[in-house]
C-alpha positions in Angstrom: -19.7 -40.2 11.8 -20.9 -36.9 10.7 -23.5 -36.8 8.0 -22.6 -33.3 6.8 -19.3 -31.2 7.1 -18.7 -27.6 6.1 -15.1 -26.8 4.7 -14.2 -23.2 6.3 -11.5 -22.8 3.3 -10.8 -22.7 -0.3 -8.1 -23.8 -2.8 -5.9 -26.9 -2.6 -6.8 -27.7 0.9 -10.8 -27.5 0.6 -10.3 -29.8 -2.3 -8.3 -32.2 -0.4 -10.5 -32.5 2.5 -13.6 -32.8 0.2 -11.7 -35.5 -0.9 -11.7 -37.6 2.3 -15.1 -36.3 3.2 -16.5 -38.3 -0.1 -14.6 -41.3 0.7 -16.3 -41.6 4.2 -19.5 -40.9 2.2 -20.1 -37.6 4.2 -21.8 -34.7 2.6 -19.3 -32.0 2.1 -20.2 -28.2 2.1 -17.8 -25.6 0.2 -17.8 -21.9 0.8 -16.9 -19.3 -1.8 -16.0 -15.5 -1.9 -17.1 -13.5 -4.8 -13.5 -14.1 -6.3 -13.9 -18.1 -6.0 -17.5 -18.4 -7.8 -16.3 -20.8 -10.2 -13.3 -22.4 -8.5 -12.1 -25.9 -8.2 -13.3 -26.7 -4.5 -16.9 -25.2 -5.3 -17.6 -27.4 -8.2 -16.1 -30.7 -6.3 -18.1 -30.0 -3.0 -21.6 -31.7 -2.7 -23.1 -28.0 -2.3 -21.5 -24.4 -1.8 -22.5 -21.4 -0.2 -21.7 -17.7 -1.1 -20.3 -16.2 1.8 -19.4 -12.7 0.8 -17.4 -10.4 -1.3 -13.5 -11.0 -2.6 -11.6 -9.6 0.6 -11.0 -12.4 2.9 -12.1 -10.2 5.9 -15.4 -10.3 4.5 -15.7 -13.6 3.4 -13.3 -16.6 4.5 -12.6 -14.4 8.1 -16.3 -13.8 8.6 -17.2 -16.0 11.4 -21.0 -14.7 11.3 -20.9 -15.7 7.5 -19.4 -19.1 8.0 -21.9 -20.0 10.9 -24.9 -19.2 8.6 -23.7 -21.4 5.9 -23.4 -24.4 8.2 -26.9 -23.5 9.4 -28.3 -23.2 6.0 -26.8 -26.7 5.0 -27.7 -28.4 8.0 -24.0 -29.1 8.7 -22.9 -30.9 12.0 -19.1 -30.0 12.1 -16.7 -27.5 10.5 -13.1 -28.6 9.2 -11.0 -25.3 9.0 -8.2 -26.5 7.0 -5.3 -24.2 7.3 -4.9 -20.3 7.3 -7.7 -18.0 7.6 -9.5 -19.1 10.9 -7.9 -22.5 11.6 -6.1 -21.6 14.4 -8.7 -18.8 15.8 -9.8 -19.7 19.2 -12.6 -17.4 19.1 -14.0 -19.1 15.9 -13.7 -22.7 17.5 -15.8 -21.2 20.8 -18.2 -19.6 18.2 -18.9 -23.1 16.6 -19.2 -24.7 19.7 -21.8 -22.2 21.1 -23.6 -22.6 17.4 -23.9 -26.4 18.3 -21.5 -27.4 15.5 -18.2 -29.7 16.2 -15.1 -27.7 15.4 -12.8 -30.5 13.6 -9.7 -29.6 15.6 -8.5 -29.0 19.1 -10.4 -27.3 21.8 -10.5 -23.3 21.8 -8.1 -23.3 25.3 -5.9 -25.4 23.7 -5.9 -23.0 20.4 -5.3 -20.1 22.4 -2.8 -21.5 24.6 -0.2 -22.7 21.8 -1.5 -19.8 19.4 0.2 -17.6 21.9 3.9 -18.2 21.4 5.0 -16.9 24.3 2.4 -18.8 26.6 3.0 -21.7 24.6 6.9 -21.3 25.4 6.1 -21.2 29.2 3.8 -24.3 29.2 6.1 -26.6 27.3 8.9 -25.6 29.0 7.3 -26.4 32.4 6.5 -29.9 30.6 10.2 -30.3 30.3 10.3 -29.7 26.6 13.7 -27.6 25.7 12.8 -23.8 24.1 14.6 -21.1 22.2 16.0 -18.3 24.2 14.0 -15.2 23.9 11.8 -12.2 25.2 9.4 -12.8 27.7 5.9 -11.6 28.7 2.9 -10.5 26.4 2.0 -7.4 24.9 5.4 -5.9 24.6 5.7 -2.3 23.5 8.2 -1.3 20.3 10.8 0.0 22.9 10.6 -2.9 25.0 11.0 -5.2 22.0 14.1 -3.3 21.2 15.4 -3.6 24.6 14.9 -7.0 24.5 16.8 -7.6 21.1 19.6 -5.4 22.8 19.8 -7.8 25.6 19.6 -11.2 23.4 22.2 -9.8 21.0 21.9 -9.4 17.1 20.9 -10.6 15.0 17.5 -11.5 16.3 14.1 -12.7 14.9 10.9 -10.8 15.3 7.9 -13.1 15.3 4.2 -12.4 15.7 2.9 -14.1 18.8 -0.4 -15.2 17.3 0.7 -16.6 13.7 2.2 -19.0 11.8 3.6 -19.9 8.5 6.5 -17.4 8.4 4.1 -14.5 7.9 5.2 -11.5 9.7 8.6 -12.9 10.8 11.5 -10.5 10.3 15.3 -11.6 10.7 17.1 -8.4 11.8 21.0 -7.9 11.9 20.9 -4.3 12.3 19.8 -2.7 15.5 19.3 0.7 13.8 16.5 -1.0 11.5 14.6 -2.5 14.3 12.3 0.2 15.0 10.9 -0.1 11.0 11.1 -3.8 11.1 9.1 -3.9 14.1 6.5 -1.7 12.6 6.5 -3.7 9.3 6.3 -6.9 11.4 3.1 -5.7 13.4 1.2 -4.6 10.0 2.0 -8.0 8.7 0.8 -9.7 11.8 -2.5 -7.4 11.7 -3.1 -8.2 8.2 -2.7 -12.1 8.7 -3.7 -12.7 12.2 -5.9 -9.6 13.1 -3.1 -9.7 16.1 -0.1 -7.1 16.3 1.8 -8.9 19.4 5.4 -9.6 18.9 8.2 -11.5 20.7 11.6 -11.6 19.7 14.1 -14.7 19.8 17.9 -15.3 19.3 18.5 -16.2 15.8 20.4 -19.6 15.3 22.8 -19.9 12.9 22.5 -22.5 9.9 19.7 -24.1 11.9 17.4 -26.9 10.8 13.6 -27.0 11.2 12.2 -30.3 12.0 8.8 -30.8 13.3 6.6 -33.6 14.7 3.6 -34.9 13.7 1.1 -35.7 16.5 -2.3 -37.1 16.8 -4.5 -37.2 20.0 -8.0 -38.4 20.8 -10.3 -37.4 23.3 -9.8 -39.9 25.8 -6.1 -39.6 26.7 -4.5 -41.2 23.9 -1.5 -39.3 22.0 0.9 -40.7 19.4 3.7 -38.9 17.2 3.7 -40.0 13.8 7.4 -39.0 13.2 9.3 -36.1 11.9 9.1 -33.7 8.6 12.4 -32.0 7.6 11.2 -28.5 6.4 14.5 -26.6 6.2 14.3 -25.6 2.8 12.6 -22.3 3.1 12.5 -18.6 1.6 11.4 -15.7 3.5 10.8 -18.1 6.7 8.3 -20.0 4.5 8.8 -23.6 3.8 8.8 -24.5 0.2 10.0 -28.4 0.5 9.4 -30.9 3.1 10.1 -34.5 3.3 9.6 -37.4 6.0 11.8 -38.5 7.4 14.7 -36.3 8.2 18.3 -37.6 7.1 19.8 -35.7 10.4 18.1 -37.5 13.0 19.4 -40.8 14.3 16.9 -43.2 16.0 17.6 -42.1 19.4 17.2 -38.2 18.6 14.2 -39.1 16.7 12.7 -40.8 19.8 13.7 -38.1 22.0 11.9 -35.6 19.9 8.7 -37.6 19.1 8.6 -38.0 23.3 8.8 -34.1 23.5 6.3 -33.4 21.1 3.8 -35.8 22.9 4.5 -34.1 26.1 3.9 -30.8 24.5 0.7 -31.9 23.2 -0.3 -33.4 26.7 0.6 -30.2 28.5 -2.3 -28.2 26.5 -4.9 -30.8 26.4 -4.7 -31.4 22.7 -7.1 -33.4 20.4 -6.7 -33.8 16.7 -3.9 -33.4 14.5 -1.1 -31.0 15.4 2.8 -30.2 14.8 5.1 -29.6 17.2 8.0 -27.6 15.3 11.6 -27.7 16.8 14.8 -25.6 15.8 17.7 -28.0 15.7 21.6 -26.7 15.4 22.8 -29.0 12.2 26.1 -29.7 14.3 24.2 -31.1 17.1 20.8 -32.3 16.7 20.5 -33.4 20.5 20.3 -29.5 21.1 17.1 -29.0 19.6 14.3 -26.6 21.0 10.8 -26.2 20.9 9.8 -23.3 18.6 5.7 -23.4 18.3 2.9 -25.8 18.0 0.7 -25.3 15.0 -2.9 -26.5 16.2 -4.4 -27.7 12.7 -3.3 -29.8 9.5 -0.1 -28.8 8.1 0.5 -28.0 4.3 3.2 -30.7 4.4 0.8 -33.3 5.8 1.1 -35.5 2.7 4.5 -36.5 3.2 3.5 -37.9 6.6 0.6 -39.7 5.1 2.5 -41.5 2.3 5.4 -42.9 4.9 2.7 -44.0 7.5 -0.2 -44.9 5.1 -2.6 -42.8 7.7 -5.0 -40.6 6.3 -4.9 -37.5 8.5 -8.0 -35.8 7.5 -9.7 -38.9 8.0 -8.2 -39.1 11.7 -9.2 -35.4 12.3 -12.9 -36.6 11.4 -13.0 -39.6 13.6 -11.3 -38.1 16.6 -13.8 -34.9 16.3 -16.4 -37.5 16.1 -15.5 -39.0 19.6 -13.5 -41.9 18.2 -10.4 -43.5 20.2 -7.2 -44.0 18.2 -7.2 -47.7 17.4 -2.9 -48.0 17.5 -0.5 -47.0 19.9 3.0 -45.6 19.5 4.6 -48.9 18.8 1.6 -49.7 16.6 3.4 -46.8 14.3 5.6 -48.0 11.3 7.2 -46.2 8.3 7.8 -47.1 4.7 10.2 -45.3 2.5 10.7 -41.4 1.9 8.4 -38.8 0.9 9.1 -35.1 -0.5 6.6 -32.5 -1.3 7.2 -29.0 -3.1 4.9 -26.0 -2.8 3.9 -24.8 -6.3 3.2 -20.8 -5.9 2.0 -18.1 -8.1 5.1 -16.1 -7.7 8.1 -15.0 -10.2 11.5 -16.2 -9.5 12.9 -13.9 -12.0 11.3 -10.9 -10.4 12.9 -11.8 -7.1 10.1 -14.5 -6.1 7.4 -11.3 -6.1 3.5 -12.6 -6.2 2.3 -13.2 -9.4 -1.2 -13.6 -10.9 -3.1 -14.2 -14.1 -5.7 -16.5 -15.7 -4.8 -20.2 -15.9 -4.9 -20.4 -19.7 -3.4 -24.4 -19.9 -3.0 -27.0 -16.8 -1.3 -30.1 -16.6 -0.6 -31.8 -13.3 1.5 -34.6 -12.6 0.5 -38.1 -11.7 1.9 -41.7 -11.8 3.8 -44.2 -9.6 4.7 -42.5 -6.6 3.5 -39.3 -7.4 0.4 -37.3 -5.8 -0.8 -33.8 -6.4 -2.7 -31.9 -4.1 -4.3 -28.8 -6.3 -7.0 -26.2 -6.2 -6.3 -25.4 -9.8 -8.3 -25.7 -13.0 -8.1 -23.9 -16.7 -9.6 -20.6 -16.6 -9.2 -20.1 -12.6 -8.1 -16.7 -11.9 -5.2 -16.3 -9.5 -5.3 -13.0 -7.9 -3.6 -10.9 -5.0 -6.1 -11.3 -2.1 -5.2 -14.9 -1.1 -2.3 -17.1 -0.3 0.1 -17.3 -3.5 0.2 -21.2 -2.9 -1.5 -23.2 -5.7 -0.8 -27.0 -5.3 1.6 -29.2 -3.7 3.4 -31.9 -5.8 4.4 -34.9 -3.6 6.6 -37.9 -4.6 7.1 -41.1 -2.4 9.7 -44.0 -3.0 11.5 -46.7 -1.2 14.4 -44.1 -0.5 15.3 -40.6 -0.7 17.0 -41.1 -4.1 13.9 -42.4 -5.6 11.6 -39.9 -4.1 13.8 -36.7 -5.2 14.1 -38.2 -8.6 10.3 -38.8 -9.0 9.5 -35.1 -8.1 12.2 -33.6 -10.2 10.2 -35.5 -12.9 7.1 -34.3 -11.8 7.7 -30.9 -11.4 9.3 -30.8 -15.1 6.1 -32.1 -16.2 3.8 -29.3 -14.5 2.4 -27.0 -17.0 0.8 -24.0 -15.5 0.5 -21.4 -18.2 -1.1 -18.0 -17.8 0.7 -17.7 -14.3 4.4 -17.6 -13.7 4.9 -19.8 -10.7 8.5 -21.4 -8.9 8.0 -24.9 -10.3 11.1 -24.6 -12.4 13.3 -23.2 -9.7 11.8 -26.2 -7.5 13.0 -28.6 -9.8 16.6 -26.9 -10.1 16.7 -26.5 -6.1 16.0 -30.3 -5.7 19.3 -31.1 -8.1 21.4 -28.8 -5.7 24.0 -31.1 -4.6 23.6 -30.0 -1.1 19.9 -31.1 -1.4 20.7 -34.3 -2.9 23.3 -34.9 -0.1 21.0 -34.0 2.6 22.9 -31.1 3.7 20.2 -28.9 4.7 19.6 -25.4 6.6 17.0 -22.6 6.8 19.1 -20.4 4.9 20.4 -22.7 2.1 17.6 -21.5 -0.4 18.3 -17.7 0.3 22.3 -18.4 -0.3 21.8 -20.3 -3.8 18.6 -18.8 -4.9 20.6 -16.5 -7.5 22.2 -19.6 -9.2 18.9 -21.2 -9.6 17.5 -18.6 -11.3 17.9 -18.1 -15.0 17.3 -14.7 -16.2 18.0 -15.1 -19.8 15.1 -16.3 -21.9 16.4 -19.5 -24.1 16.6 -18.5 -27.9 14.2 -21.6 -28.5 11.8 -19.9 -26.6 11.6 -16.7 -28.9 11.9 -19.1 -32.1 8.8 -21.2 -30.7 6.9 -17.9 -29.6 7.8 -16.7 -33.6 6.3 -20.0 -34.7 3.1 -19.5 -32.9 2.7 -16.0 -34.1 3.4 -16.9 -37.9 0.7 -19.9 -37.4 -1.7 -17.5 -36.2 -1.3 -15.4 -39.5 -1.7 -18.6 -41.6 -5.1 -18.2 -44.0 -8.2 -20.5 -43.2 -9.1 -22.3 -46.2 -12.8 -21.3 -47.6 -15.7 -23.5 -47.4 -14.5 -25.8 -50.4 -11.1 -26.3 -48.8 -9.0 -24.1 -51.0 -6.4 -21.5 -49.8 -5.2 -18.5 -52.0 -1.6 -19.2 -52.2 -0.8 -15.5 -52.3 -2.1 -15.1 -48.6 0.1 -17.6 -47.5 3.0 -16.0 -45.1 5.8 -18.4 -46.3 8.3 -15.3 -47.7 7.8 -16.7 -51.2 9.4 -14.1 -53.8 9.5 -14.4 -57.6 13.1 -15.3 -58.8 14.1 -14.5 -55.3 15.2 -16.2 -51.9 12.4 -16.3 -49.7 11.8 -13.6 -47.1 10.2 -15.0 -43.9 8.4 -12.6 -41.8 10.1 -11.3 -38.7 8.3 -10.8 -35.5 9.2 -8.0 -32.7 8.6 -10.0 -29.4 9.3 -9.0 -25.8 9.1 -10.9 -22.5 8.2 -8.5 -19.4 11.6 -7.1 -17.9 13.6 -8.2 -20.9 14.9 -6.1 -23.7 12.6 -6.8 -27.0 14.0 -8.8 -29.7 13.0 -9.4 -33.4 13.0 -13.4 -34.4 11.6 -15.4 -37.4 10.2 -18.7 -37.2 12.6 -21.6 -37.9 11.7 -23.2 -41.2 9.7 -26.2 -40.7 8.7 -25.4 -37.4 5.2 -27.2 -36.6 2.6 -25.9 -34.5 0.7 -28.4 -33.1 -2.9 -28.4 -31.0 -0.9 -28.9 -27.8 2.2 -27.3 -28.2 5.1 -26.4 -30.4 8.1 -28.5 -32.1 11.2 -26.6 -33.1 14.4 -28.1 -34.3 17.2 -26.1 -33.5 21.0 -27.4 -33.7 20.0 -31.0 -33.8 17.9 -30.6 -30.6 14.0 -30.8 -30.6 12.2 -29.0 -27.9 8.5 -29.5 -26.7 6.7 -26.6 -25.6 3.2 -26.3 -24.3 1.4 -23.1 -25.1 -1.7 -21.0 -24.8 -1.5 -17.8 -26.5 2.0 -16.1 -25.7 2.5 -18.4 -23.0 5.2 -21.1 -23.2 6.4 -23.6 -20.8 9.1 -26.3 -20.6 10.3 -28.5 -17.4 8.1 -26.3 -15.3 9.3 -23.2 -16.2 7.1 -20.6 -18.1 7.7 -17.4 -20.3 5.4 -14.9 -21.7 6.2 -13.7 -24.8 4.4 -11.2 -26.0 4.2 -8.7 -29.5 6.4 -5.7 -29.1 5.0 -2.5 -30.6 7.8 0.0 -30.1 5.5 3.1 -31.1 2.8 2.1 -28.5 5.9 1.3 -25.9 6.9 5.0 -26.5 3.6 6.6 -26.5 2.5 4.6 -23.5 3.8 4.2 -19.7 7.5 3.1 -21.0 8.0 6.7 -22.0 8.1 7.6 -18.3 10.1 4.7 -17.3 13.6 5.4 -15.8 15.6 5.8 -12.7 13.2 8.6 -11.5 10.1 6.3 -12.0 8.7 3.8 -9.2 6.5 1.0 -10.5 4.3 -1.8 -8.8 6.7 -4.5 -8.6 3.5 -6.9 -8.4 0.1 -6.8 -8.7 -1.7 -6.0 -5.1 -3.0 -3.2 -2.8 -1.1 -0.1 -1.7 -1.5 -0.2 2.0 1.0 2.8 3.3 1.6 5.8 1.5 4.1 8.1 3.4 4.7 11.0 1.4 2.8 13.5 -0.8 3.7 15.7 -3.9 6.4 18.0 -3.0 7.7 16.3 -0.3 12.0 16.3 -0.3 13.0 12.6 0.3 16.4 10.7 0.9 17.9 7.9 -1.2 16.4 4.6 0.3 13.8 6.7 2.2 10.4 4.3 2.2 7.6 5.8 0.6 4.8 3.6 0.0 4.0 -0.3 0.9 2.2 -2.7 -1.7 0.9 -5.7 -0.3 0.0 -9.0 -2.3 -0.9 -12.2 -1.1 0.1 -11.5 2.5 3.3 -10.1 1.4 4.6 -6.5 1.9 7.1 -4.8 -0.4 8.4 -1.6 0.6 8.9 1.0 -2.6 11.7 3.3 -1.4 13.4 6.4 -3.0 15.9 5.7 -6.0 18.0 8.9 -4.8 17.7 12.1 -2.9 14.9 14.4 -4.5 11.3 15.7 -4.3 8.3 13.9 -5.3 7.1 15.3 -8.2 4.2 12.7 -8.9 2.1 10.5 -6.7 -0.3 8.4 -8.6 -2.0 6.2 -6.1 -3.6 6.4 -2.4 -3.7 4.3 0.4 -6.1 1.1 -0.6 -5.7 1.7 -4.3 -5.3 -1.6 -6.2 -2.6 -1.5 -8.7 -1.3 -3.7 -11.9 2.2 -4.9 -11.9 4.4 -2.3 -13.4 1.7 0.5 -12.9 3.5 3.9 -12.2 3.1 4.8 -8.6 5.4 8.1 -8.2 7.9 9.9 -9.7 11.2 11.4 -7.6 13.2 14.0 -9.4 16.4 14.1 -8.2 17.6 17.0 -6.2 19.7 18.9 -8.7 17.0 18.6 -11.5 14.3 19.6 -9.2 16.4 22.7 -7.9 17.2 23.6 -11.8 13.2 23.4 -12.7 12.5 25.2 -9.5 
């Protein structure tokens, strides 16, 4: 076994790998950018090395910086985690050339399976069924359009070098192909440094089922069962489980054997995942989509049902050990479900969010596991992936696992950063999810019904109680409090008038509320009795949380709002929907634009958001340039309607 391993990643996966290294008595080396100097993975590793400034291109994606960190710390091996350089064949080769063991498959296997086009051709030759689509690498935009027409709409555009749903575009309208191809190429370049695309037939109401494989360097290859990953949004998984309720024993065995053939076809070693698209009405018609040559985000559900630590076996295989078990030795116990907690705001259409973690409580207990990179005081910015943590539950059956996971999400408190935890809890209670009737489009179809845009009245009441508590006078040194300084609304010979507070939640209209009589502000939250019900809120400052949901309730100053940016707000004004970076500016002041025309692109957490003209008119104000960093709701541009701009002229 190695004595020192460098973890070339950040966040929850770096914390996860460090945990197994510690269990194996292996010294761990963390790396960090300037943005992560105080991050949890830095504190939990045995030592840590700064590798560059905040942008990933100059830190976590810098091969020279990572190799130098390994050299300085005496590391013998590098664990890439997932994302960043985990599936980069060039990094694997560079590690080998530097005398380091890359804890993953050999570079040729990464290169082969990382090219989705070659991967499909290779596994097809090994007898694995594949999804119909384009053929050949390096297709031009025109060739992609031609392939899409030949396949028939709708089609799915996919980066050949990528994974995790990044850069994938489902296109229904042939007229939009050119714009979608351009956007997919930009996202692919930003995420993977390669804009090569392929196009595939879109399978209606499919299910996404993957098989975990494990291979050593001595010819041993086994599969560890399947994971159902059909609950997705924007082609990215948000809930995964093992096993799948769809598969019968015969189909499960056939898919497992196909995954083993796929792994053997590319000379695979280590832990990897073979992903299949499966028609819900005919599971036996499964087709290979791609192979992820790394540890998967959802690996904990497999660990919980098999009892096998996948990170440990990544390390042991990389150190030259043989797998001590054959396929018939693998057994499964119970059911496990995982939910990905991400920095995103469901009320704002799941746009990326950010902020400072002001208060944190992560669930644990019987059958519950949390893999997290969070800590109180951590800054969540827009430069990296939005996933903050994973909450996983295991039980003797699916019903128990789902119940435990819903309870765990309700017990999750992350104040200061909007997250999807409450949304996930409601999703897991949806009748179709409870029944196991899943497909990859279910979340998109049902999302509106799982998001409550209204702020509960008790949230405002609790916020008013917190605000009133902040006005309470502090006793002097002797313990005496001036009774006339207590804001209790007392009046001589009259009915007390409690103070009222103007409050607002971003994106909603301001309100005026009083604290309910008898409301008690406790050190860890607020207890408010309303209509005979008692609600418990955890809070830090103006943030309130309950059952995984959070609300940022602010003081509202109508005068300041009128004098500030709100005075310019309206149908003509385009504001940033999320904190991020302006990557594309397509217009200039004075340009005439059409309704719906793309004007700018804002990127955050590897997600692009196109800012379009709200109506036909003239760009009369443009406040940003390409490369500018913007805050949520920052004014970007103003488009004056055609009639108004003509009258002005």
